Short mmCIF file of C-alpha atoms and ligand atoms in Angstrom, two decimals:
data_model
loop_
_atom_site.label_atom_id
_atom_site.label_comp_id
_atom_site.label_asym_id
_atom_site.label_seq_id
_atom_site.Cartn_x
_atom_site.Cartn_y
_atom_site.Cartn_z
CA MET A 827 11.75 22.53 -0.09
CA THR A 828 9.81 21.13 2.87
CA PRO A 829 8.82 17.55 3.66
CA HIS A 830 5.37 18.43 2.35
CA LEU A 831 5.99 20.22 -0.94
CA SER A 832 8.61 20.25 -3.66
CA LEU A 833 9.18 22.45 -6.69
CA GLU A 834 10.33 21.07 -10.04
CA TYR A 835 11.31 23.33 -12.90
CA ARG A 836 13.27 21.07 -15.24
CA SER A 837 10.47 21.36 -17.80
CA ALA A 838 10.98 25.11 -17.90
CA LEU A 839 14.62 24.80 -18.94
CA ALA A 840 16.05 24.96 -22.43
CA ASP A 841 17.07 21.30 -22.17
CA ALA A 842 13.36 20.43 -22.07
CA VAL A 843 11.74 23.05 -24.31
CA GLY A 844 14.59 24.42 -26.39
CA ASP A 845 16.60 27.65 -26.28
CA GLU A 846 13.92 29.87 -27.75
CA HIS A 847 11.31 29.00 -25.13
CA GLY A 848 13.30 27.71 -22.18
CA LEU A 849 15.60 29.16 -19.57
CA ASN A 850 19.30 28.40 -19.42
CA PRO A 851 21.20 27.97 -16.18
CA ALA A 852 23.03 31.14 -17.20
CA ASP A 853 19.71 33.05 -17.13
CA LEU A 854 19.21 31.96 -13.53
CA ASP A 855 22.81 32.90 -12.67
CA LEU A 856 22.26 36.33 -14.16
CA ILE A 857 19.19 37.16 -12.12
CA ALA A 858 20.36 35.46 -8.91
CA PRO A 859 22.18 38.48 -7.37
CA ARG A 860 19.16 40.75 -7.91
CA VAL A 861 16.88 38.18 -6.36
CA ALA A 862 19.23 37.76 -3.40
CA GLU A 863 19.09 41.51 -2.83
CA ILE A 864 15.26 41.46 -3.05
CA VAL A 865 14.99 38.58 -0.59
CA ALA A 866 17.30 40.45 1.78
CA GLN A 867 15.18 43.59 1.36
CA ILE A 868 12.00 41.69 2.22
CA GLU A 869 13.69 40.22 5.29
CA ARG A 870 14.77 43.72 6.34
CA GLU A 871 11.21 44.98 5.83
CA ARG A 872 9.95 42.06 7.85
CA ALA A 873 12.37 42.83 10.70
CA ALA A 874 11.11 46.43 10.62
CA GLY A 875 7.55 45.22 11.27
CA LYS A 876 6.33 45.20 7.67
CA ARG A 877 5.32 42.11 5.67
CA ARG A 878 3.34 40.93 8.68
CA TYR A 879 1.88 38.05 6.70
CA ARG A 880 5.28 36.34 6.99
CA ASP A 881 4.93 36.16 10.78
CA LEU A 882 1.38 34.79 10.95
CA PRO A 883 2.53 31.14 11.10
CA PHE A 884 4.41 31.99 14.30
CA ASP A 885 1.59 33.96 15.96
CA GLU A 886 0.61 31.70 18.83
CA ALA A 887 -1.64 34.29 20.47
CA MET A 888 -3.64 34.63 17.24
CA LEU A 889 -4.02 30.85 17.00
CA ARG A 890 -5.14 30.69 20.64
CA ASP A 891 -7.78 33.36 20.02
CA VAL A 892 -9.12 31.63 16.93
CA VAL A 893 -9.23 28.23 18.63
CA ALA A 894 -11.03 29.78 21.62
CA ALA A 895 -13.65 31.34 19.32
CA VAL A 896 -14.07 28.01 17.53
CA THR A 897 -14.44 26.17 20.82
CA ARG A 898 -17.09 28.62 21.99
CA ARG A 899 -19.19 28.32 18.85
CA ARG A 900 -18.72 24.91 17.34
CA GLY A 901 -21.11 22.95 19.55
CA GLY A 902 -24.28 24.88 18.80
CA CYS A 903 -23.65 25.67 15.17
CA ALA A 904 -25.19 23.56 12.40
CA ASN A 905 -24.43 26.05 9.61
CA LEU A 906 -21.61 28.54 9.30
CA VAL A 907 -22.17 31.29 6.75
CA VAL A 908 -19.12 33.32 5.81
CA LEU A 909 -19.93 36.73 4.38
CA GLY A 910 -16.90 38.17 2.62
CA ILE A 911 -15.38 38.67 -0.80
CA GLY A 912 -11.95 38.58 -2.47
CA GLY A 913 -9.22 38.11 0.11
CA SER A 914 -11.92 37.80 2.74
CA ALA A 915 -13.33 34.63 1.15
CA LEU A 916 -10.96 32.90 -1.26
CA GLY A 917 -8.66 31.51 1.43
CA ASN A 918 -11.64 30.10 3.36
CA ILE A 919 -12.90 28.39 0.23
CA ALA A 920 -9.45 27.06 -0.68
CA LEU A 921 -8.89 25.59 2.79
CA GLN A 922 -12.29 23.93 2.84
CA THR A 923 -11.98 22.44 -0.66
CA ALA A 924 -8.47 21.19 0.01
CA LEU A 925 -8.92 19.69 3.43
CA ASN A 926 -12.52 18.52 3.71
CA PRO A 927 -14.31 16.14 1.36
CA ALA A 928 -16.22 17.63 -1.57
CA THR A 929 -19.36 16.10 -0.05
CA TYR A 930 -18.71 17.71 3.35
CA ASN A 931 -21.96 19.72 3.49
CA LEU A 932 -23.97 16.66 2.49
CA LEU A 933 -22.65 14.45 5.29
CA PRO A 934 -24.72 13.85 8.43
CA ALA A 935 -23.63 16.03 11.35
CA ASP A 936 -21.81 13.23 13.19
CA ARG A 937 -19.64 12.53 10.15
CA ARG A 938 -18.91 16.18 9.38
CA GLY A 939 -17.45 17.06 12.76
CA GLY A 940 -18.46 20.72 12.28
CA PRO A 941 -21.14 22.94 10.77
CA ARG A 942 -21.98 22.99 7.09
CA LEU A 943 -20.03 25.81 5.47
CA PHE A 944 -21.43 28.37 3.04
CA VAL A 945 -19.01 31.03 1.82
CA MET A 946 -21.16 33.71 0.23
CA ASP A 947 -18.66 35.68 -1.82
CA ASN A 948 -21.10 37.28 -4.21
CA VAL A 949 -24.29 39.29 -4.13
CA ASP A 950 -26.09 37.26 -6.73
CA PRO A 951 -29.67 37.53 -5.46
CA VAL A 952 -30.78 34.11 -6.66
CA GLN A 953 -27.82 32.40 -5.06
CA PHE A 954 -28.12 34.35 -1.81
CA ALA A 955 -31.86 33.77 -1.56
CA ALA A 956 -31.37 30.03 -2.12
CA ALA A 957 -28.77 29.90 0.66
CA LEU A 958 -31.11 31.76 3.01
CA ASP A 959 -33.96 29.38 2.12
CA PHE A 960 -31.72 26.49 3.05
CA ILE A 961 -30.52 27.80 6.40
CA GLU A 962 -33.74 29.48 7.59
CA PRO A 963 -35.26 26.35 9.17
CA GLU A 964 -32.07 26.08 11.25
CA LEU A 965 -31.49 29.80 11.75
CA ASP A 966 -31.26 29.40 15.51
CA ARG A 967 -28.30 27.06 14.92
CA THR A 968 -26.59 29.16 12.26
CA CYS A 969 -23.52 31.35 12.80
CA PHE A 970 -22.48 34.19 10.54
CA ASN A 971 -18.82 35.14 10.18
CA VAL A 972 -18.72 38.59 8.59
CA ILE A 973 -15.23 39.18 7.21
CA SER A 974 -14.20 42.61 6.00
CA LYS A 975 -10.92 44.31 6.74
CA SER A 976 -12.14 47.72 5.63
CA GLY A 977 -15.67 47.13 6.84
CA GLU A 978 -16.86 49.09 3.85
CA THR A 979 -17.10 46.63 1.00
CA ALA A 980 -20.58 46.96 -0.49
CA GLU A 981 -21.12 43.24 -1.13
CA THR A 982 -20.25 42.20 2.41
CA ALA A 983 -22.11 45.15 3.95
CA ALA A 984 -25.27 44.28 2.02
CA GLN A 985 -25.10 40.63 3.03
CA PHE A 986 -24.47 41.59 6.64
CA LEU A 987 -27.47 43.91 6.73
CA ILE A 988 -29.74 41.22 5.27
CA ALA A 989 -28.47 38.53 7.67
CA ARG A 990 -28.69 40.79 10.71
CA ASP A 991 -32.22 41.87 9.84
CA LEU A 992 -33.31 38.26 9.38
CA LEU A 993 -31.72 37.22 12.66
CA GLN A 994 -33.18 40.13 14.61
CA HIS A 995 -36.68 39.59 13.26
CA ARG A 996 -36.67 35.87 13.74
CA LEU A 997 -34.65 35.45 16.93
CA GLY A 998 -34.52 38.88 18.56
CA ARG A 999 -31.63 41.25 19.09
CA ASP A 1000 -29.78 39.25 21.74
CA ARG A 1001 -29.75 35.99 19.83
CA ALA A 1002 -28.82 37.87 16.67
CA ARG A 1003 -25.83 39.31 18.51
CA GLU A 1004 -24.74 35.84 19.58
CA ALA A 1005 -25.01 34.48 16.05
CA ILE A 1006 -22.61 37.00 14.53
CA LEU A 1007 -18.84 36.99 14.70
CA VAL A 1008 -17.06 39.76 12.84
CA THR A 1009 -13.50 39.52 11.52
CA THR A 1010 -12.28 43.03 10.81
CA ASP A 1011 -9.65 45.66 11.47
CA PRO A 1012 -8.92 45.66 15.20
CA LYS A 1013 -9.08 49.44 15.55
CA SER A 1014 -10.84 51.26 12.75
CA GLY A 1015 -13.39 50.97 9.96
CA THR A 1016 -17.16 50.77 9.73
CA MET A 1017 -17.40 47.14 10.81
CA ARG A 1018 -15.26 47.88 13.86
CA GLU A 1019 -17.63 50.71 14.79
CA ILE A 1020 -20.59 48.35 14.41
CA VAL A 1021 -18.84 45.72 16.53
CA ASN A 1022 -18.25 48.27 19.25
CA ALA A 1023 -21.80 49.60 19.12
CA GLU A 1024 -23.56 46.22 19.00
CA GLY A 1025 -21.16 44.21 21.15
CA TYR A 1026 -20.48 41.51 18.57
CA GLU A 1027 -17.72 39.02 19.17
CA SER A 1028 -14.83 39.80 16.86
CA LEU A 1029 -11.50 38.56 15.62
CA PRO A 1030 -8.84 40.83 14.12
CA VAL A 1031 -7.57 41.09 10.57
CA PRO A 1032 -4.01 41.76 11.69
CA ASP A 1033 -2.67 45.21 11.13
CA GLY A 1034 -0.55 45.42 7.99
CA VAL A 1035 -1.93 42.23 6.44
CA GLY A 1036 -3.89 42.81 3.23
CA GLY A 1037 -6.87 40.65 2.33
CA ARG A 1038 -5.10 38.40 -0.16
CA PHE A 1039 -2.24 37.78 2.29
CA SER A 1040 -4.56 37.04 5.21
CA VAL A 1041 -5.53 33.39 4.83
CA LEU A 1042 -3.23 32.29 7.67
CA SER A 1043 -4.89 34.75 10.07
CA ALA A 1044 -8.32 34.63 11.69
CA VAL A 1045 -9.71 35.53 8.25
CA GLY A 1046 -9.07 32.04 6.86
CA LEU A 1047 -8.58 30.06 10.02
CA PHE A 1048 -11.86 30.59 11.88
CA SER A 1049 -14.08 28.87 9.33
CA ALA A 1050 -11.45 26.18 8.80
CA GLY A 1051 -11.29 25.48 12.53
CA MET A 1052 -15.07 25.39 12.77
CA CYS A 1053 -15.08 22.75 10.03
CA GLY A 1054 -12.59 20.54 11.84
CA ILE A 1055 -9.41 21.47 9.98
CA ASP A 1056 -6.26 21.18 12.09
CA LEU A 1057 -5.19 24.81 12.37
CA ALA A 1058 -1.95 24.09 14.21
CA ALA A 1059 -0.95 21.75 11.38
CA VAL A 1060 -1.76 24.38 8.71
CA LEU A 1061 0.42 26.92 10.52
CA GLY A 1062 3.06 24.28 11.22
CA GLY A 1063 3.34 23.58 7.50
CA ALA A 1064 3.71 27.30 6.80
CA ARG A 1065 6.40 27.54 9.49
CA ALA A 1066 8.28 24.68 7.86
CA MET A 1067 8.28 26.71 4.63
CA SER A 1068 9.36 29.94 6.30
CA GLU A 1069 13.08 29.28 6.46
CA SER A 1070 13.52 28.25 2.82
CA ILE A 1071 11.75 31.33 1.43
CA ALA A 1072 14.19 33.59 3.28
CA ARG A 1073 17.28 32.00 1.70
CA PRO A 1074 19.34 34.36 -0.43
CA ALA A 1075 20.56 31.74 -2.93
CA LEU A 1076 18.08 31.60 -5.81
CA ARG A 1077 18.30 27.87 -6.39
CA ASP A 1078 17.72 27.16 -2.68
CA ASN A 1079 14.70 29.42 -2.36
CA PRO A 1080 11.50 28.03 -3.92
CA ALA A 1081 9.60 31.32 -3.67
CA ALA A 1082 12.46 33.13 -5.37
CA LEU A 1083 12.57 30.51 -8.11
CA ILE A 1084 8.83 30.78 -8.76
CA ALA A 1085 9.06 34.58 -8.87
CA ALA A 1086 12.22 34.76 -10.97
CA ILE A 1087 11.18 32.11 -13.48
CA HIS A 1088 7.81 33.75 -14.08
CA TYR A 1089 9.39 37.20 -14.25
CA MET A 1090 11.97 36.10 -16.80
CA PHE A 1091 9.32 34.43 -18.93
CA TYR A 1092 7.16 37.56 -18.68
CA GLN A 1093 10.06 39.58 -20.10
CA ARG A 1094 10.21 37.08 -22.94
CA GLY A 1095 6.55 37.51 -23.82
CA LYS A 1096 5.06 34.67 -21.76
CA ARG A 1097 2.62 36.73 -19.79
CA LEU A 1098 -0.10 34.19 -19.14
CA HIS A 1099 0.53 32.06 -16.10
CA VAL A 1100 -1.61 28.94 -15.91
CA MET A 1101 -1.97 27.03 -12.65
CA MET A 1102 -3.36 23.57 -13.26
CA PRO A 1103 -3.95 21.34 -10.23
CA TYR A 1104 -4.33 17.64 -10.88
CA ALA A 1105 -6.53 17.12 -7.82
CA ALA A 1106 -10.04 18.41 -7.27
CA ALA A 1107 -9.04 19.20 -3.69
CA LEU A 1108 -6.51 21.75 -4.95
CA LYS A 1109 -8.69 23.51 -7.50
CA ASP A 1110 -9.55 26.42 -5.26
CA LEU A 1111 -5.91 26.95 -4.34
CA ALA A 1112 -5.60 27.97 -7.98
CA ASP A 1113 -8.47 30.44 -7.49
CA TRP A 1114 -6.76 31.86 -4.42
CA TYR A 1115 -3.49 32.13 -6.40
CA ARG A 1116 -5.31 33.91 -9.23
CA GLN A 1117 -6.33 36.75 -6.95
CA LEU A 1118 -2.95 36.92 -5.23
CA TRP A 1119 -0.98 37.07 -8.49
CA ALA A 1120 -3.39 39.37 -10.35
CA GLU A 1121 -4.23 41.89 -7.68
CA SER A 1122 -0.67 42.09 -6.38
CA LEU A 1123 1.23 42.27 -9.66
CA GLY A 1124 -1.13 43.99 -12.08
CA LYS A 1125 -0.16 47.64 -11.67
CA ARG A 1126 -0.21 50.85 -13.67
CA ARG A 1127 2.61 52.55 -11.79
CA GLY A 1128 6.04 51.44 -10.69
CA LEU A 1129 7.53 52.14 -7.28
CA ASP A 1130 9.01 55.34 -8.72
CA GLY A 1131 5.56 56.56 -9.76
CA ARG A 1132 6.08 56.14 -13.49
CA GLU A 1133 3.50 54.39 -15.64
CA VAL A 1134 4.54 50.80 -16.33
CA PHE A 1135 1.28 48.88 -16.94
CA VAL A 1136 2.76 45.52 -15.92
CA GLY A 1137 1.27 42.30 -14.70
CA PRO A 1138 1.02 38.68 -15.67
CA THR A 1139 -2.44 37.20 -16.19
CA PRO A 1140 -3.01 34.20 -13.94
CA ILE A 1141 -5.27 31.49 -15.33
CA LYS A 1142 -6.87 28.60 -13.51
CA ALA A 1143 -7.28 25.19 -15.12
CA LEU A 1144 -8.06 21.77 -13.70
CA GLY A 1145 -6.51 18.48 -14.71
CA ALA A 1146 -7.65 16.17 -16.14
CA THR A 1147 -10.95 17.97 -16.89
CA ASP A 1148 -9.40 20.86 -18.80
CA GLN A 1149 -7.25 18.60 -20.92
CA HIS A 1150 -10.50 18.18 -22.81
CA SER A 1151 -11.18 21.91 -22.88
CA GLN A 1152 -7.99 24.00 -22.83
CA VAL A 1153 -4.99 21.89 -23.78
CA GLN A 1154 -5.60 22.20 -27.53
CA LEU A 1155 -5.04 25.94 -27.12
CA TYR A 1156 -2.21 25.48 -24.66
CA ARG A 1157 -0.25 23.23 -27.05
CA GLU A 1158 -0.97 24.77 -30.41
CA GLY A 1159 -2.05 28.33 -29.65
CA PRO A 1160 0.36 31.21 -29.03
CA ASN A 1161 3.42 30.17 -27.02
CA ASP A 1162 2.78 32.90 -24.45
CA LYS A 1163 2.12 30.85 -21.31
CA VAL A 1164 3.96 29.29 -18.39
CA PHE A 1165 2.28 26.29 -16.77
CA THR A 1166 2.41 25.27 -13.13
CA PHE A 1167 0.99 21.87 -12.28
CA LEU A 1168 -0.05 21.02 -8.74
CA VAL A 1169 0.59 17.31 -8.41
CA VAL A 1170 -0.30 14.94 -5.55
CA ASP A 1171 2.04 12.01 -4.93
CA ARG A 1172 -0.16 10.15 -2.48
CA PHE A 1173 -3.92 10.57 -2.62
CA GLU A 1174 -5.77 10.29 0.66
CA ARG A 1175 -8.03 7.69 -0.96
CA ASP A 1176 -7.80 5.79 -4.18
CA VAL A 1177 -10.24 3.83 -6.26
CA LEU A 1178 -9.26 0.67 -8.07
CA ILE A 1179 -10.43 -0.03 -11.59
CA PRO A 1180 -11.60 -3.68 -11.57
CA PRO A 1181 -9.06 -6.24 -12.77
CA ALA A 1182 -9.38 -7.69 -16.26
CA ALA A 1183 -10.87 -11.03 -15.28
CA ALA A 1184 -14.23 -10.18 -16.75
CA ALA A 1185 -14.50 -11.27 -20.32
CA ASP A 1186 -16.73 -8.29 -21.03
CA VAL A 1187 -13.84 -5.79 -20.87
CA PRO A 1188 -12.97 -4.98 -24.46
CA GLU A 1189 -9.33 -5.33 -25.41
CA VAL A 1190 -8.97 -1.56 -25.92
CA MET A 1191 -9.97 -0.89 -22.31
CA ARG A 1192 -7.88 -3.58 -20.66
CA TYR A 1193 -4.90 -1.30 -20.11
CA LEU A 1194 -6.99 0.37 -17.40
CA CYS A 1195 -7.87 -2.80 -15.53
CA GLY A 1196 -6.24 -3.18 -12.14
CA ALA A 1197 -4.90 0.38 -12.16
CA SER A 1198 -6.17 3.06 -9.79
CA LEU A 1199 -7.80 6.40 -10.56
CA GLY A 1200 -4.94 8.14 -8.74
CA ARG A 1201 -2.42 6.48 -11.04
CA LEU A 1202 -4.52 7.41 -14.05
CA LEU A 1203 -4.79 11.05 -12.94
CA ASN A 1204 -1.05 11.33 -12.38
CA ALA A 1205 -0.35 9.63 -15.70
CA GLU A 1206 -2.56 12.27 -17.32
CA GLN A 1207 -0.53 15.01 -15.66
CA ALA A 1208 2.78 13.50 -16.76
CA ALA A 1209 1.41 13.01 -20.28
CA THR A 1210 0.20 16.63 -20.45
CA GLU A 1211 3.53 17.92 -19.20
CA TYR A 1212 5.26 15.76 -21.80
CA ALA A 1213 2.92 17.00 -24.54
CA LEU A 1214 3.38 20.64 -23.57
CA THR A 1215 7.15 20.44 -23.34
CA ALA A 1216 7.22 18.60 -26.68
CA SER A 1217 5.51 21.74 -28.03
CA GLN A 1218 8.17 23.93 -26.36
CA ARG A 1219 5.80 25.14 -23.62
CA PRO A 1220 7.63 25.67 -20.29
CA CYS A 1221 6.17 23.97 -17.22
CA LEU A 1222 6.80 23.87 -13.48
CA SER A 1223 5.32 21.51 -10.91
CA ILE A 1224 4.57 21.88 -7.24
CA ARG A 1225 4.42 18.36 -5.84
CA PHE A 1226 2.31 17.74 -2.75
CA GLU A 1227 3.55 14.70 -0.90
CA ALA A 1228 -0.13 14.44 0.11
CA VAL A 1229 -2.93 17.00 0.50
CA THR A 1230 -2.41 17.61 4.21
CA PRO A 1231 -2.99 20.71 6.34
CA GLU A 1232 0.80 21.08 6.52
CA ALA A 1233 1.23 21.03 2.75
CA VAL A 1234 -1.61 23.49 2.20
CA GLY A 1235 -0.21 25.87 4.84
CA ALA A 1236 3.21 25.64 3.20
CA PHE A 1237 1.68 26.35 -0.21
CA PHE A 1238 -0.01 29.55 1.01
CA LEU A 1239 3.19 30.98 2.46
CA LEU A 1240 5.24 29.89 -0.55
CA TYR A 1241 3.04 31.78 -2.99
CA GLU A 1242 2.67 34.83 -0.76
CA ALA A 1243 6.46 35.07 -0.57
CA ALA A 1244 6.81 34.47 -4.32
CA THR A 1245 4.37 37.34 -4.87
CA SER A 1246 6.41 39.68 -2.66
CA ILE A 1247 9.57 38.82 -4.59
CA ALA A 1248 7.86 39.09 -7.97
CA GLY A 1249 6.49 42.49 -6.96
CA LEU A 1250 9.99 43.84 -6.44
CA LEU A 1251 11.24 42.23 -9.65
CA PHE A 1252 8.46 44.01 -11.51
CA GLY A 1253 9.27 47.16 -9.53
CA ILE A 1254 5.73 47.66 -8.26
CA ASN A 1255 3.91 47.77 -4.93
CA ALA A 1256 2.45 44.28 -4.50
CA TYR A 1257 0.34 45.22 -1.50
CA ASP A 1258 -2.11 47.82 -2.76
CA GLN A 1259 -5.06 47.58 -5.16
CA PRO A 1260 -5.99 51.09 -6.28
CA ALA A 1261 -7.91 49.83 -9.28
CA VAL A 1262 -10.15 47.66 -7.10
CA GLN A 1263 -10.90 50.69 -4.96
CA ALA A 1264 -12.09 52.57 -8.05
CA GLY A 1265 -14.73 49.89 -8.65
CA LYS A 1266 -15.75 49.94 -5.00
CA ASP A 1267 -16.11 53.74 -5.13
CA GLY A 1268 -18.14 53.52 -8.33
CA THR A 1269 -20.50 51.08 -6.66
CA PHE A 1270 -20.93 53.43 -3.71
CA ALA A 1271 -21.72 56.22 -6.15
CA LEU A 1272 -24.26 54.24 -8.17
CA MET A 1273 -25.95 52.96 -5.04
CA GLY A 1274 -26.36 56.51 -3.73
CA ARG A 1275 -23.83 56.66 -0.89
CA THR A 1276 -23.50 60.12 0.58
CA GLY A 1277 -20.34 61.87 -0.51
CA TYR A 1278 -20.14 60.10 -3.86
CA GLU A 1279 -22.62 62.27 -5.77
CA GLY A 1280 -19.89 63.77 -7.97
CA LEU A 1281 -18.62 60.37 -9.02
CA ALA A 1282 -22.19 59.23 -9.72
CA ALA A 1283 -22.67 62.22 -12.01
CA GLN A 1284 -19.42 61.42 -13.84
CA ILE A 1285 -20.46 57.81 -14.36
CA HIS A 1286 -23.91 58.80 -15.62
CA ALA A 1287 -22.35 61.38 -17.93
CA LYS A 1288 -20.42 58.54 -19.57
CA LYS A 1289 -23.78 56.87 -20.13
CA VAL A 1290 -22.84 53.69 -18.30
CA PRO A 1291 -26.06 51.66 -18.07
CA THR A 1292 -27.06 51.06 -14.45
O1 PA5 B 494 -7.03 41.40 -1.24
C1 PA5 B 494 -7.71 42.40 -1.03
O2 PA5 B 494 -7.28 43.35 -0.39
C2 PA5 B 494 -9.14 42.48 -1.54
O3 PA5 B 494 -9.47 41.39 -2.34
C3 PA5 B 494 -10.11 42.51 -0.37
O4 PA5 B 494 -9.92 41.36 0.41
C4 PA5 B 494 -11.56 42.58 -0.84
O5 PA5 B 494 -11.73 43.68 -1.69
C5 PA5 B 494 -12.50 42.69 0.34
O6 PA5 B 494 -12.15 43.77 1.14
P1 PA5 B 494 -12.60 43.88 2.65
O7 PA5 B 494 -11.99 42.74 3.40
O8 PA5 B 494 -12.09 45.20 3.11
O9 PA5 B 494 -14.10 43.81 2.67
#
């Protein structure tokens, strides 16, 4: 589909898993015209200025602004703390895990090439206090990127207030101002008002781009750029994907295939969608996907307003680790899942298992000698796919030629587009999250926000422990 990524779905077909649990070419032929119409509709919406996430890879002005902000801040910053949650954090985490070493924060400054990164996407007091303990000795060399599109989210607001108070008390108002960069709605919202009042530097969450579709904007790119990730390459990879996800022919459009295959399996009772990367670097892409798929597709009402209660349940697993945790269930439990492996063809580094010269290698271990860990990991993936298909469990694979910024950028756009297409197949609005708002409102009420007294009374009447 691009030089960086490819999609395989042979193991989802009846030839691999049998007629009862696999798709036939005729199934794809049957749904292809509807998918072509949906892809055309999305392209029309895009031309009309909607689906702005599709245009982010081409937004040179946005990239220039992010790079300029990175250039201004990178030199004096030893720690970067991202305060955000959901779509305002998961992309940052996924980019960092994919494209910097797992030991990044432990490396000495000259080998990191950027600040340590802490993405605080929770309000767990023990965790937050521990992070503050760690950064406090270097507070004067710590930057805070507060990310909130709405500017209202309680978790991010609380973290912001704590960080600002700490900065102001320790460094004074001016230095506190310099330490904070806010990524928020360019025009409205509470954070925007605070930015205007306090004079904080800010970057926009582009208009019309929801949190979970925002990783390729300043939301995801600022922290990535600060940590030395090649932003132009990430966007370049997404651009390389852009043409193929606009193709009308189902078999030529990888996003359409992902959406249609999962939709058809959903209709056949396979409503659990497992994403299983076979690379530690890709594990948080599966977390990012989980939010995208769940929050976009899990809806009570269809586009016509009727109750539909649809939505697949995305599940994250990690190969080979979860072979020893989940695969028993996946093979022998209910046949209600579709598996997507993320596979890496060429690992950035590999580790050789010593050759069998030593006489102290027992015969039963010698098969490993001289092989590499990368080969072992990929053999485990192939073996798991074989085992699952032998048990009539349909599987897809996304193959990464290597874990590069280009491939990761392409992956983000591919799954965002697949989500848009799946949304229309399910007949729902993939871009709102009314149920999340209900939880946010409930939190406001229980924390005593003015205007939410009625809701607080309702919650207490239900005797919800607080
Ligand atoms: O995808 C979404 O829209 C949500 O996950 C939001 O990103 C999340 O709720 C945080 O919202 P905000 O960025 O407004 O603080």
